[in-house]
XYZ file of C-alpha atoms in Angstrom:
152
model
C 102.921 121.369 126.653
C 100.013 123.368 127.799
C 101.589 126.028 126.058
C 101.723 124.051 123.422
C 98.162 122.251 123.577
C 96.389 126.400 123.282
C 98.696 126.967 120.735
C 98.097 123.889 118.483
C 94.097 124.360 119.788
C 94.276 128.179 118.846
C 96.228 127.596 115.401
C 95.226 123.965 114.366
C 91.075 124.277 115.830
C 90.076 121.994 112.768
C 93.096 119.713 113.517
C 91.434 116.542 115.466
C 93.123 115.949 119.416
C 94.513 113.166 118.426
C 95.735 115.109 115.408
C 96.756 118.288 117.466
C 98.757 116.251 120.484
C 100.806 114.026 118.672
C 102.086 117.130 116.969
C 102.334 118.608 120.314
C 104.167 114.934 121.716
C 106.858 115.310 118.797
C 108.184 119.366 119.537
C 107.709 118.679 122.927
C 109.464 115.268 121.517
C 112.580 117.477 120.267
C 112.756 120.157 122.743
C 113.941 117.454 125.509
C 115.974 115.617 123.292
C 120.045 115.995 123.715
C 120.637 115.347 120.318
C 119.712 118.410 119.241
C 119.918 120.395 122.509
C 123.273 122.626 119.464
C 119.401 123.805 118.132
C 118.254 125.390 121.213
C 121.554 126.059 122.796
C 120.372 129.919 124.990
C 120.556 132.926 122.895
C 119.783 130.628 119.505
C 117.120 132.428 117.194
C 114.053 131.308 115.753
C 112.455 132.912 112.221
C 115.316 135.096 111.673
C 115.075 136.900 108.760
C 118.017 137.204 106.095
C 118.649 138.936 103.325
C 121.715 140.350 100.941
C 123.369 140.435 97.839
C 124.975 137.395 96.468
C 127.289 136.501 92.898
C 125.496 133.538 91.133
C 125.268 133.474 87.565
C 127.843 135.489 86.781
C 126.237 138.581 88.601
C 125.066 140.121 91.918
C 121.586 138.931 93.058
C 119.742 139.783 96.403
C 118.557 137.094 98.530
C 115.961 136.761 100.753
C 115.469 134.030 103.526
C 113.903 132.814 106.679
C 115.749 130.286 109.221
C 114.197 128.571 111.322
C 116.327 128.279 114.049
C 120.244 130.029 113.717
C 122.443 129.601 117.233
C 125.413 131.632 116.826
C 128.900 130.896 119.142
C 132.331 130.050 118.181
C 130.388 129.059 114.805
C 126.780 130.233 113.409
C 124.863 126.718 113.166
C 121.784 127.345 110.909
C 119.025 125.061 110.878
C 115.910 124.685 109.318
C 112.810 122.191 109.689
C 111.196 119.964 107.427
C 107.835 118.055 107.247
C 108.742 116.162 103.994
C 108.164 112.186 104.056
C 109.955 109.591 103.866
C 112.616 111.128 105.732
C 115.864 111.196 104.103
C 118.153 108.885 106.134
C 121.043 110.813 105.329
C 122.843 113.557 103.429
C 122.610 111.635 100.854
C 119.121 111.691 100.685
C 118.720 115.623 101.207
C 116.766 116.917 98.419
C 119.064 119.693 96.381
C 116.817 122.327 97.048
C 117.148 122.123 100.257
C 120.442 121.453 100.516
C 120.731 125.083 98.113
C 118.712 126.396 100.339
C 121.027 126.047 103.135
C 123.668 127.200 100.565
C 122.127 130.525 99.690
C 121.797 130.644 104.139
C 125.279 130.126 104.159
C 126.660 132.334 101.800
C 124.446 135.396 103.386
C 125.518 134.116 107.507
C 129.600 133.447 106.320
C 129.916 137.481 105.009
C 128.280 138.179 108.679
C 129.800 136.867 110.526
C 133.534 136.408 109.483
C 136.158 134.723 110.606
C 133.349 132.034 112.210
C 132.484 128.662 110.876
C 129.045 128.169 109.142
C 127.414 125.470 109.755
C 123.643 123.771 108.489
C 121.439 121.510 108.375
C 117.476 120.257 108.340
C 115.518 119.179 111.130
C 113.267 116.092 110.122
C 109.851 116.735 112.325
C 108.901 113.657 111.892
C 111.561 111.078 112.759
C 112.514 113.102 114.280
C 116.108 113.868 113.287
C 118.832 116.534 112.790
C 120.449 115.461 109.539
C 123.863 118.324 108.939
C 125.124 119.243 105.280
C 128.472 119.458 105.360
C 130.259 122.138 103.733
C 131.748 120.159 100.678
C 127.919 119.067 99.452
C 126.544 122.662 100.376
C 129.430 124.146 98.757
C 128.778 121.814 95.274
C 125.048 122.762 95.670
C 126.364 126.584 95.086
C 128.106 125.503 92.463
C 125.210 123.699 90.321
C 123.653 126.728 91.247
C 126.155 129.168 90.510
C 126.360 127.789 86.483
C 123.167 126.964 86.139
C 121.543 131.137 86.384
C 125.372 131.671 83.849
C 123.823 132.971 80.983
C 126.205 132.514 77.978
């Protein structure tokens, strides 16, 4: 708590003390909640840069991004933090651009971790709520992007 307070004092000096306190408390609540423990398992990493080529729209395209949280164990869990309001109630309410982002990350990481299931979710810090986006939704989003980028 003290380290988080010092960090926020440094990087959010223009926020009120109450805003910094609320932000600190939200982070600490997320870290302490057992529901989020798969995101913060030992060995998980923050801010993981990824890049690679993926076939989209009939040609290879370079994709680069930064995974907010990556946990690799028996399977791979990608988590992206969002501050969107209102917080989606469930997977069907997640904005399409968030799902497409995860679908692209999933494609890249599936090539890096062959044989492992790559799962993806969004941690909406305002609630806080972790929403896992299922394989079917990720595949459908990637399919829509692939179709949209095909040239006639």
